[in-house]
Tab-separated table of C-alpha atoms in Angstrom:
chain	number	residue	atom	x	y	z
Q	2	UNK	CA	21.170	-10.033	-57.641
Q	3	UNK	CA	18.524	-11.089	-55.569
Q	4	UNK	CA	21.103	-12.868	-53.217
Q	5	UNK	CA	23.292	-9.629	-52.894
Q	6	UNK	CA	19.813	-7.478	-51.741
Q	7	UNK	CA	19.111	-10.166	-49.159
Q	8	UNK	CA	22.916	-10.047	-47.942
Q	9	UNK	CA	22.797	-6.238	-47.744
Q	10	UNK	CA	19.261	-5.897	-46.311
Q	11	UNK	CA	20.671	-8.362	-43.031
Q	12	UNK	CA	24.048	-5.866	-43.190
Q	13	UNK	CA	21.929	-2.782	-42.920
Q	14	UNK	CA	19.216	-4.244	-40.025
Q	15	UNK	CA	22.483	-5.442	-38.353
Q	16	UNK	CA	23.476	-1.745	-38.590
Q	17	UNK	CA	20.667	-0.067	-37.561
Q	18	UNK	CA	19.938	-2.502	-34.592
Q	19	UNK	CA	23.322	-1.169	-32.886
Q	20	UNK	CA	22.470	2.287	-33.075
Q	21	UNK	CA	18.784	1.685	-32.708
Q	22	UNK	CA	17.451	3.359	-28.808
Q	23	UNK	CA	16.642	0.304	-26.787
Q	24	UNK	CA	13.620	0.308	-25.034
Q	25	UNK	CA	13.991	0.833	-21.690
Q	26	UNK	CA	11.686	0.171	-18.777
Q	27	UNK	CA	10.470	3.330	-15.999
Q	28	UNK	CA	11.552	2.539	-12.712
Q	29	UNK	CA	9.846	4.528	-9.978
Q	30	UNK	CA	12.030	6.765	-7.013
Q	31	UNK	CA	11.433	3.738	-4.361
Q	32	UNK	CA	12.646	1.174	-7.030
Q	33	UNK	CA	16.423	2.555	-7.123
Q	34	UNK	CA	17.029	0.911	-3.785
Q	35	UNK	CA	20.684	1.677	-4.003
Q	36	UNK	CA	20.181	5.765	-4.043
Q	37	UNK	CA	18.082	5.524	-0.483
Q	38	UNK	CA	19.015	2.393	1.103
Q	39	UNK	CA	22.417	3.520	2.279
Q	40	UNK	CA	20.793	7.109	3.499
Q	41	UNK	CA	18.192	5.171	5.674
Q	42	UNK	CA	20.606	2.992	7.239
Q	43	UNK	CA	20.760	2.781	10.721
Q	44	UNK	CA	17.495	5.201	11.252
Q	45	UNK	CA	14.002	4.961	12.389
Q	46	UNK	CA	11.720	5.759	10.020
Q	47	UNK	CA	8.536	7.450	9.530
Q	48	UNK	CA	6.809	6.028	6.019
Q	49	UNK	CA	3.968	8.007	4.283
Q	50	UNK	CA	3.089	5.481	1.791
Q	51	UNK	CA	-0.349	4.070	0.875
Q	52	UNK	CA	-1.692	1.241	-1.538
Q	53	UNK	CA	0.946	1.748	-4.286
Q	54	UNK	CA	3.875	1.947	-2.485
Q	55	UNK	CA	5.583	-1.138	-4.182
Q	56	UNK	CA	8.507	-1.809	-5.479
Q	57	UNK	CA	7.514	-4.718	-7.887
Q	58	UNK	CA	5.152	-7.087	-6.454
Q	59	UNK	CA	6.404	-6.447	-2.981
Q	60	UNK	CA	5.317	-3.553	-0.569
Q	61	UNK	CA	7.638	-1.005	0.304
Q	62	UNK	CA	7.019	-1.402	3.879
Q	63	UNK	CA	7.412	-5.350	3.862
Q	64	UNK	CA	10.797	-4.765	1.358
Q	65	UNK	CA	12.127	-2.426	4.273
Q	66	UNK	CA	11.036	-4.598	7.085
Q	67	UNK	CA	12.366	-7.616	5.529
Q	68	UNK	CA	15.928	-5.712	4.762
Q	69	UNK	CA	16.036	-5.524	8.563
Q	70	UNK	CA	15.135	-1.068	8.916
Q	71	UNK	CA	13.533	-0.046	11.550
Q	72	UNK	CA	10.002	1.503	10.834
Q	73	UNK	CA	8.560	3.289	13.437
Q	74	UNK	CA	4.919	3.972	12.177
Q	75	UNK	CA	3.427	4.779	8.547
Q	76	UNK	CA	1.175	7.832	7.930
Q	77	UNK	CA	-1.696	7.341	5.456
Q	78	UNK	CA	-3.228	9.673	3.073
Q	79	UNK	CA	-6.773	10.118	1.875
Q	80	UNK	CA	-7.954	6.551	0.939
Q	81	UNK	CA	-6.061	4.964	3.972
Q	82	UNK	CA	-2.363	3.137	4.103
Q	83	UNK	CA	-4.367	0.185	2.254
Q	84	UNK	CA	-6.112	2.049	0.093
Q	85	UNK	CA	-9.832	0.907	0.949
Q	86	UNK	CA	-11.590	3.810	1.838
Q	87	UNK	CA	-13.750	6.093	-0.275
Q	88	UNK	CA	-13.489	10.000	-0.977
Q	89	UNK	CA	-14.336	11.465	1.709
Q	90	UNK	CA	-14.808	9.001	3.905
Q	91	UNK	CA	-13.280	9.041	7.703
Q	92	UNK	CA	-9.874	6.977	8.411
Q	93	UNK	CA	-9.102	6.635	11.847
Q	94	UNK	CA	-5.238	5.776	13.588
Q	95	UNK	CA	-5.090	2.179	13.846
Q	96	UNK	CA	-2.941	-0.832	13.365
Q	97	UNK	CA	-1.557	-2.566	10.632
Q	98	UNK	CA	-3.027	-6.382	10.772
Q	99	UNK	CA	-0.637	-7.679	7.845
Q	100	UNK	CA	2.859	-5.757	10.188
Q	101	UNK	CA	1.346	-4.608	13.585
Q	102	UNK	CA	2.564	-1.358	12.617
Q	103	UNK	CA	0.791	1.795	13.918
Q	104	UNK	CA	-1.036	3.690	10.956
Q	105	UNK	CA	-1.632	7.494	12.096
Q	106	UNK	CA	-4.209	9.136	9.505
Q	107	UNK	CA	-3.169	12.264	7.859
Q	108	UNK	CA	-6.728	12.868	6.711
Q	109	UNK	CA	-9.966	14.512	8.641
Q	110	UNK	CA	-9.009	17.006	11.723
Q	111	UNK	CA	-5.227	15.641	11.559
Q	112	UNK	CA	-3.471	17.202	8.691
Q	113	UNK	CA	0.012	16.891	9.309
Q	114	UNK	CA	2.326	14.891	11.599
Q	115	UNK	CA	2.385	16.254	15.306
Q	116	UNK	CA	5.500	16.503	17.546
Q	117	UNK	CA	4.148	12.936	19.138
Q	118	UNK	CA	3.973	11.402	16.106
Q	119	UNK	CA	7.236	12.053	15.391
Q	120	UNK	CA	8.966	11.531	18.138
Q	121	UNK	CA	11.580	8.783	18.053
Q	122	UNK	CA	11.884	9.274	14.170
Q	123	UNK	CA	15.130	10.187	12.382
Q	124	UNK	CA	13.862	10.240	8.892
Q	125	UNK	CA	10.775	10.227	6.993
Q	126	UNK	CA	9.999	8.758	3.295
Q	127	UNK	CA	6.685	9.375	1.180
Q	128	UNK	CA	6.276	7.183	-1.653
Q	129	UNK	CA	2.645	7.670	-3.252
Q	130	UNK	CA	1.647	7.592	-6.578
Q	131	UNK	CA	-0.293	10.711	-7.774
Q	132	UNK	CA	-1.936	11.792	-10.612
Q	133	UNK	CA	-0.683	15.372	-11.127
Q	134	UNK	CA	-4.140	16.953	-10.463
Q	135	UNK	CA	-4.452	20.093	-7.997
Q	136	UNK	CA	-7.566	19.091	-6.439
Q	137	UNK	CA	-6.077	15.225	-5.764
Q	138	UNK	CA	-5.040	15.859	-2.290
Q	139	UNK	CA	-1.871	13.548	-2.065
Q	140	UNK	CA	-0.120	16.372	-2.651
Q	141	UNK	CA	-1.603	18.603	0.510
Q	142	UNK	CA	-0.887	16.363	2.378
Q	143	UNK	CA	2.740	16.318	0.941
Q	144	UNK	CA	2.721	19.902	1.701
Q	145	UNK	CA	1.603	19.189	5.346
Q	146	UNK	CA	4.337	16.337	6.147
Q	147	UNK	CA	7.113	18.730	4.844
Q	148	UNK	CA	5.772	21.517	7.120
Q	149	UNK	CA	6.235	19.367	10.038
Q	150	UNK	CA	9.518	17.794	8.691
Q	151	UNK	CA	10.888	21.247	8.595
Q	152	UNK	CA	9.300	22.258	12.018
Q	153	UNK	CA	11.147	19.580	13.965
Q	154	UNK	CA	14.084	19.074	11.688
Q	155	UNK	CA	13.158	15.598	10.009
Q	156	UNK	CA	14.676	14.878	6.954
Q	157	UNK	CA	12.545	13.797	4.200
Q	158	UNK	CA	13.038	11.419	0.985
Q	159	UNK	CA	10.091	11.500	-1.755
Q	160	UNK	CA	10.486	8.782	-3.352
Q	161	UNK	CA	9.202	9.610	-6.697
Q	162	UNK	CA	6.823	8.103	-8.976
Q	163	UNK	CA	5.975	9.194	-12.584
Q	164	UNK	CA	2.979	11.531	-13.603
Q	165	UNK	CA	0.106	10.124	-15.558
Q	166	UNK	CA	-1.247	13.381	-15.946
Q	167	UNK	CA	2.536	14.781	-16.573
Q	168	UNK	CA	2.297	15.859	-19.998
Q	169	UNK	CA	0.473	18.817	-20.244
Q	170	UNK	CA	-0.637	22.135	-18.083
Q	171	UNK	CA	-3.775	23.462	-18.183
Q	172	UNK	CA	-6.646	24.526	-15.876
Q	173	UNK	CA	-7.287	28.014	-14.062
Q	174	UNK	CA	-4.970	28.955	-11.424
Q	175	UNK	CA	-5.846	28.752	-7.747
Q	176	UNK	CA	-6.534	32.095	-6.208
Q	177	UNK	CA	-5.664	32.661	-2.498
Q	178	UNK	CA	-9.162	32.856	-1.436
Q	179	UNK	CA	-9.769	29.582	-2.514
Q	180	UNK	CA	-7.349	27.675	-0.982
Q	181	UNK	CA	-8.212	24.752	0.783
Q	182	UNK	CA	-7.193	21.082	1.604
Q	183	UNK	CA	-8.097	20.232	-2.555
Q	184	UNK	CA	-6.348	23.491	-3.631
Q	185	UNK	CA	-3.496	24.687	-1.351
Q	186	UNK	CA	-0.698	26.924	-4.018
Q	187	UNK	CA	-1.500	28.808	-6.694
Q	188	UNK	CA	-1.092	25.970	-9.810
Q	189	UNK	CA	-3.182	25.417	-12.534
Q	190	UNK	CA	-5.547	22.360	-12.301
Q	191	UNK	CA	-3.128	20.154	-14.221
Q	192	UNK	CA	0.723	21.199	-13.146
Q	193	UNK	CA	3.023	19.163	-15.284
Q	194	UNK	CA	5.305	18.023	-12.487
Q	195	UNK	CA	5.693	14.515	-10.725
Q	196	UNK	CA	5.036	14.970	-7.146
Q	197	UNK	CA	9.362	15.062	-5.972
Q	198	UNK	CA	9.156	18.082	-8.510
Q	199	UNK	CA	6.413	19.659	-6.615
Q	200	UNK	CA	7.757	19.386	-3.425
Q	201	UNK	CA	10.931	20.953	-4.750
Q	202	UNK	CA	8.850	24.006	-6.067
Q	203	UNK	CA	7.223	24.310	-2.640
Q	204	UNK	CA	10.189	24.292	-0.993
Q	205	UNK	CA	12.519	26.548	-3.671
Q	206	UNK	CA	9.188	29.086	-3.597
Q	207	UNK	CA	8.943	29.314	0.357
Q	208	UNK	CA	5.475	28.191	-0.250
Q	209	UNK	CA	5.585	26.171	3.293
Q	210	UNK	CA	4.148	27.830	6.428
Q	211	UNK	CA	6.433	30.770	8.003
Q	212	UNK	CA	8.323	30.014	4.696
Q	213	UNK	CA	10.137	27.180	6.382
Q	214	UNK	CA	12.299	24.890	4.138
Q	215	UNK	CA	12.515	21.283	4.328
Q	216	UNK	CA	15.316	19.061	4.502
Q	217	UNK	CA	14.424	17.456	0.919
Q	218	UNK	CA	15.942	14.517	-0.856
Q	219	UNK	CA	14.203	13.355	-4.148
Q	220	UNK	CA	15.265	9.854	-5.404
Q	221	UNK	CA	14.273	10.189	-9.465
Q	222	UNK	CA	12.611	8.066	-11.885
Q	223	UNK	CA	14.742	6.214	-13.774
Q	224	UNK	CA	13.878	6.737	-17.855
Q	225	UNK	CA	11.266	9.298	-17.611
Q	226	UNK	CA	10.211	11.779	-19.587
Q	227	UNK	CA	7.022	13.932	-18.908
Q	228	UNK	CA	5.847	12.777	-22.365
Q	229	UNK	CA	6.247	9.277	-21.176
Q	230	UNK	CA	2.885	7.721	-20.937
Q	231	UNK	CA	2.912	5.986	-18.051
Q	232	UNK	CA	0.317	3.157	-17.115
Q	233	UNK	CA	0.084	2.943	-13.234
Q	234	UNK	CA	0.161	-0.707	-12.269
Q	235	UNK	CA	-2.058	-0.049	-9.440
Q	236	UNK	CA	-5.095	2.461	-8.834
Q	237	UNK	CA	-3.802	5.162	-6.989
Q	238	UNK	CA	-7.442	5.293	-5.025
Q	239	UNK	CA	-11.005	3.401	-5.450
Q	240	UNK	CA	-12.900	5.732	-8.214
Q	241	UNK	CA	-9.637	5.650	-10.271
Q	242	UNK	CA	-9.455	2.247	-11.465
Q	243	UNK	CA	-7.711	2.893	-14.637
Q	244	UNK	CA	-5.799	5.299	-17.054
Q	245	UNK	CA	-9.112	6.061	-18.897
Q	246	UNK	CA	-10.798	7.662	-15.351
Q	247	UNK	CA	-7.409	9.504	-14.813
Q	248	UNK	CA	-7.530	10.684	-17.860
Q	249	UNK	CA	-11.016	12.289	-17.575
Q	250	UNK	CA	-10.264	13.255	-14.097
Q	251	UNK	CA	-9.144	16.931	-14.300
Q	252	UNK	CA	-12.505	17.405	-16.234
Q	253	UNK	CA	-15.067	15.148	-14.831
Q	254	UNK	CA	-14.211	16.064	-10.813
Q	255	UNK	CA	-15.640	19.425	-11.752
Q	256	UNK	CA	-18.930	17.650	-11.321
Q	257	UNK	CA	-18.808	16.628	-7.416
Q	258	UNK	CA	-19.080	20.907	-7.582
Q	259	UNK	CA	-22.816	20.566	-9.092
Q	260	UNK	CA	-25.703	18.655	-8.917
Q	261	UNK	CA	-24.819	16.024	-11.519
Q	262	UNK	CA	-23.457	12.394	-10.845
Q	263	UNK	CA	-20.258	11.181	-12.099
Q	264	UNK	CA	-20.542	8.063	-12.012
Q	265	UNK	CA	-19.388	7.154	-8.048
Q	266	UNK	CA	-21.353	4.106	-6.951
Q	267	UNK	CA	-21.135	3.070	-10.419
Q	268	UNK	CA	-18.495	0.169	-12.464
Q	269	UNK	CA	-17.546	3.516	-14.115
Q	270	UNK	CA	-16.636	5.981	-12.052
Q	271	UNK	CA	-14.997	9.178	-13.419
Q	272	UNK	CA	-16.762	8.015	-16.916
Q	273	UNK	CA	-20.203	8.450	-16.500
Q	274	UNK	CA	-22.136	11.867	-16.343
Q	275	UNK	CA	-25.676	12.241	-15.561
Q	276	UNK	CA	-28.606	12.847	-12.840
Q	277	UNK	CA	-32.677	11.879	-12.421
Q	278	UNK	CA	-34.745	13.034	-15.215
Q	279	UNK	CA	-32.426	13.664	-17.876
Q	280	UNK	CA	-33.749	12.652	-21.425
Q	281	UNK	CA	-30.453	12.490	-23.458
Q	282	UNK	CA	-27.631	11.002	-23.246
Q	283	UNK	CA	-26.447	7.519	-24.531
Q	284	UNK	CA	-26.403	5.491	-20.813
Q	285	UNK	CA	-28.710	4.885	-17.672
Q	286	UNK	CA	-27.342	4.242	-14.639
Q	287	UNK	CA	-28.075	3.403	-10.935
Q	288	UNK	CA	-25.373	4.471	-8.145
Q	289	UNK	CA	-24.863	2.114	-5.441
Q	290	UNK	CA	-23.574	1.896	-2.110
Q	291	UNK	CA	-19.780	0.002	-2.775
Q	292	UNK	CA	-18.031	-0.433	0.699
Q	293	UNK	CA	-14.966	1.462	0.577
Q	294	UNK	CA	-15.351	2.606	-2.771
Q	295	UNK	CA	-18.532	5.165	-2.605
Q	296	UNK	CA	-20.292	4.290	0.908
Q	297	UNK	CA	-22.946	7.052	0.689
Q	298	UNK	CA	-23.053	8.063	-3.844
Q	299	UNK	CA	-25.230	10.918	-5.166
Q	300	UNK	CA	-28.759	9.619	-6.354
Q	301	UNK	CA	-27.942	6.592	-4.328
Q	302	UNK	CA	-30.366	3.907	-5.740
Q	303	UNK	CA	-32.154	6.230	-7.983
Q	304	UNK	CA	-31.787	6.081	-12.322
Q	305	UNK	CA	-29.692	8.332	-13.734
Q	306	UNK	CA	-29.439	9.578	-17.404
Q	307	UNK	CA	-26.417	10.656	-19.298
Q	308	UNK	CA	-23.364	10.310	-21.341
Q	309	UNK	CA	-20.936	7.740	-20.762
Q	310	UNK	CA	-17.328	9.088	-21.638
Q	311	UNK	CA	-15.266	5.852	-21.757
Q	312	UNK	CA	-12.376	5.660	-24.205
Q	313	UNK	CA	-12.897	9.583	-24.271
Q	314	UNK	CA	-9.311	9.444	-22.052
Q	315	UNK	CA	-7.431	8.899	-24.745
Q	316	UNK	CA	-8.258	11.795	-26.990
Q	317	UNK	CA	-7.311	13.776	-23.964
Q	318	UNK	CA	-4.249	12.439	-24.567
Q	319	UNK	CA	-4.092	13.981	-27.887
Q	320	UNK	CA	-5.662	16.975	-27.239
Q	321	UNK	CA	-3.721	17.788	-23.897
Q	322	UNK	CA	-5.765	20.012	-22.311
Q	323	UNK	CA	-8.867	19.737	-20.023
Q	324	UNK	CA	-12.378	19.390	-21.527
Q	325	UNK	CA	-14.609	21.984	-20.696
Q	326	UNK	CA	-17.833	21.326	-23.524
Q	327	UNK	CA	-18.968	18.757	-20.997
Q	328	UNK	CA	-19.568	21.005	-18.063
Q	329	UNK	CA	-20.669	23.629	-20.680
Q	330	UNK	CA	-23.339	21.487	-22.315
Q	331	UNK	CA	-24.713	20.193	-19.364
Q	332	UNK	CA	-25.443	23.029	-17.270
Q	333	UNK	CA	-26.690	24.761	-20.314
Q	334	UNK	CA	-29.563	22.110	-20.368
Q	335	UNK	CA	-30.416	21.481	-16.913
Q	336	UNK	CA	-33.671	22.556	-15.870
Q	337	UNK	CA	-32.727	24.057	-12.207
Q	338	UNK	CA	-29.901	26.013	-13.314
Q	339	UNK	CA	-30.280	27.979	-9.834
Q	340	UNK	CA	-29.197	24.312	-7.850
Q	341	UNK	CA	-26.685	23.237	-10.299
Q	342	UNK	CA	-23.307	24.318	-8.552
Q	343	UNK	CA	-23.134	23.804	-4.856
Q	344	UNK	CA	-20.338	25.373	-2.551
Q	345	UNK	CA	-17.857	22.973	-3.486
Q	346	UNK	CA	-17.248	24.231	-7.046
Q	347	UNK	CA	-15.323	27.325	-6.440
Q	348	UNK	CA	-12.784	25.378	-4.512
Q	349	UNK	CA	-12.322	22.824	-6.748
Q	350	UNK	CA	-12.320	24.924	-9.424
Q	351	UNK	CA	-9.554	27.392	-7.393
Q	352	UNK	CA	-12.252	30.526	-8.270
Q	353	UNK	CA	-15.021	32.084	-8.761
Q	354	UNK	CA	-14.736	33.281	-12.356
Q	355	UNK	CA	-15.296	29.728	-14.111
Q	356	UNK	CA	-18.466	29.335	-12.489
Q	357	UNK	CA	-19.509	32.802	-13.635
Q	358	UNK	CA	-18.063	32.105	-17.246
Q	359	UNK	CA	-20.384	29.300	-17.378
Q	360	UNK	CA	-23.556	31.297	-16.100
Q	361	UNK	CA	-22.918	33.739	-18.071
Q	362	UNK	CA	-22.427	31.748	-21.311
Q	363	UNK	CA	-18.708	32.472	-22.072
Q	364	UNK	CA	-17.675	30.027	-25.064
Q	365	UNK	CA	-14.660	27.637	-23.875
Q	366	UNK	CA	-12.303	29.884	-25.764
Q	367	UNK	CA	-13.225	32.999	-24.025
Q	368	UNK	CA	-12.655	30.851	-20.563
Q	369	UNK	CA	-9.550	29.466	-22.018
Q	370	UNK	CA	-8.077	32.616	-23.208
Q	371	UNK	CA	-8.655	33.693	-19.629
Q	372	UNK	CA	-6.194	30.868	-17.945
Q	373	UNK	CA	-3.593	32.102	-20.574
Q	374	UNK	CA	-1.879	34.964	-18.323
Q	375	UNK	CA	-1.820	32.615	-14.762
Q	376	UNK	CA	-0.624	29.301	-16.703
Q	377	UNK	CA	1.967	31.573	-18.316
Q	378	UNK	CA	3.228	32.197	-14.936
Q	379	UNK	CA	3.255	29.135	-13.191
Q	380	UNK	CA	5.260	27.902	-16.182
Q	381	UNK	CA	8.212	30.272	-15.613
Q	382	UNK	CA	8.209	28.915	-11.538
Q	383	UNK	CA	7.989	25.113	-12.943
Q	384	UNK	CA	10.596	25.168	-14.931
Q	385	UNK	CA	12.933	25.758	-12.200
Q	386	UNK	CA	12.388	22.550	-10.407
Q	387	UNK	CA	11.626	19.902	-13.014
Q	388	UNK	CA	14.113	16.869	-12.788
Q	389	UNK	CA	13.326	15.318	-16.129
Q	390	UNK	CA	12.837	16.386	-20.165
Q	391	UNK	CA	9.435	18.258	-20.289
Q	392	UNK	CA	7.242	17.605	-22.772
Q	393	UNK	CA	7.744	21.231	-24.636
């Protein structure tokens, strides 16, 4: 008898291992060399790309160069082409040491790609990771580089990279009056798209300048899904240094809008909350200077006192939505309530009206139930450009 179980348990895990999903491994845009390879042959190329533009353990730059394409120059982001500058913090053209390639800065005064910049190039690629955040500004400057594909008829190929952030939407929308270079369409804080579906929405939604279209080409993921969680093998910029801090992101960068310190300067950036003076909380801390990570911190060399919110990422996770008790509790205790938001926070925020829900002591469900009508809305533009299985 017992012989006959054993016999029929190997039978049925025999079975079941057949029809059983494998597992199968996500393979970023710039991965399936076989989709763009053929489509850049023969061109010169303009690269946006940055610090996590790698296919493997290789650059994407050095993997084209050493396939024998021609690059032209690369354009870098925020954060610079090598990924070693702070927020904020100038990046000037200059020249690749590791290639000799020119590196024109698409951050500062110079948006967007110019007619010199350009000239010479057949094709352009961006390949950057982003974190599906409207304030993260990878994707104005996406926006930017398609407006000057489009104005001198470039093509462009995203190569596309999977969404951390990609499995929920939540957040107020952007209002018009708001927009700036960390807010430029009206999307919720957290969007729910991978950045080749964005571009597709800008484009399908005329959102470009003069309502322009671009010549667009998105190479997909390969296996998926925007419930996939993804774990970025490399930080897609300095205060980011893992999933935890992008996690917290959406609701911690609320803060560079007030008077408190999250954390820059700090081994935890993006996980630590506090300022001077504060007496609760569970963590002191002391921001430094850290070349190319936070030259110039708030409360630079002075104590802080305040919560420290690591681990809290993946609850977020859970809960899906954006974590307003934070902001909420904090201001509701600080003692200068008059100096707590600075000019910043209605931009980041994409309005007004959450700052004035906070002054004016509106519970988070009363602010929530506000976002309701505006997320409803974006969601019924999204769905018309997503390339993979959302997450509802």
């Amino acid at each position: 008898m017992v012989y006959k179980s054993i016999i029929l348990f190997i039978l049925l895990t025999t079975v079941l291992s057949v029809f059983a999903k494998p597992k199968t491994t996500v393979l970023p845009g710039a991965f399936q060399t076989d989709m763009y390879f053929p489509m850049i042959k023969g061109k010169t190329i303009g690269i946006v790309a940055n610090q996590t533009s790698f296919i493997g353990r290789k650059h994407l730059v050095d993997s084209l160069l050493s396939s024998g394409f021609k690059i032209k120059c690369v354009f870098a982001p925020e954060h610079g082409f090598r990924g070693n500058k702070g927020a904020g913090e100038e990046i000037g053209n200059n020249v690749d040491s590791l290639t000799g390639l020119p590196i024109v800065s698409l951050y500062g005064k110079h948006l967007g790609p110019d007619s010199n910049n350009l000239k010479g190039i057949d094709l352009m690629l961006f390949d950057i990771q982003d974190v599906g955040v409207r304030f993260y500004t990878y994707i104005s400057t996406l926006q930017y580089v398609m407006e000057s594909c489009a104005d001198y008829n470039i093509p462009l190929i995203i190569l596309d990279r999977p969404n951390p952030n990609g499995f929920y939407i939540d957040g107020p929308v952007l209002e018009t009056k708001y927009t700036s270079f960390v807010g430029m369409q009206r999307v919720p804080v957290v969007y729910g798209m991978t950045i080749g579906e964005y571009a597709q929405m800008i484009n399908g939604e005329k959102w470009l300048r003069q309502k322009q279209k671009c010549n667009l080409k998105v190479i997909p993921v390969r296996n998926y899904f925007h419930s996939t969680k993804y774990r970025l093998p490399i930080p897609p910029s300095p205060n980011l240094p893992d999933l935890d801090a992008i996690y917290l992101y959406p609701s911690i960068c609320f803060f560079e809008g007030t008077a408190i310190s999250l954390g820059r300067g700090t081994e935890k950036p993006f996980r630590l909350i506090g300022y001077p003076g504060n007496d609760s909380g569970n963590v002191a801390f002391k921001p430094q200077a850290i070349l190319g990570v936070a030259p110039n911190p708030p409360y630079r060399d002075t104590l802080c006192s305040g919560l420290d919110l690591s681990g809290e990422g993946n609850r977020l996770i859970v809960e899906k939505k954006i974590q307003l008790k934070w902001l909420i509790d904090i201001y509701r205790f600080y003692p200068d309530k008059e100096r707590f938001f600075n000019n910043f926070f209605d931009k980041l925020a994409g309005t007004s009206q959450l700052r004035k829900q906070i002054i004016n002591k509106k519970t988070e469900a009363e602010i929530r139930k506000s976002w309701k009508k505006g997320i409803q809305k974006f969601k019924e533009i999204r769905k018309k450009y997503l390339i993979y299985v959302d997450f509802e």
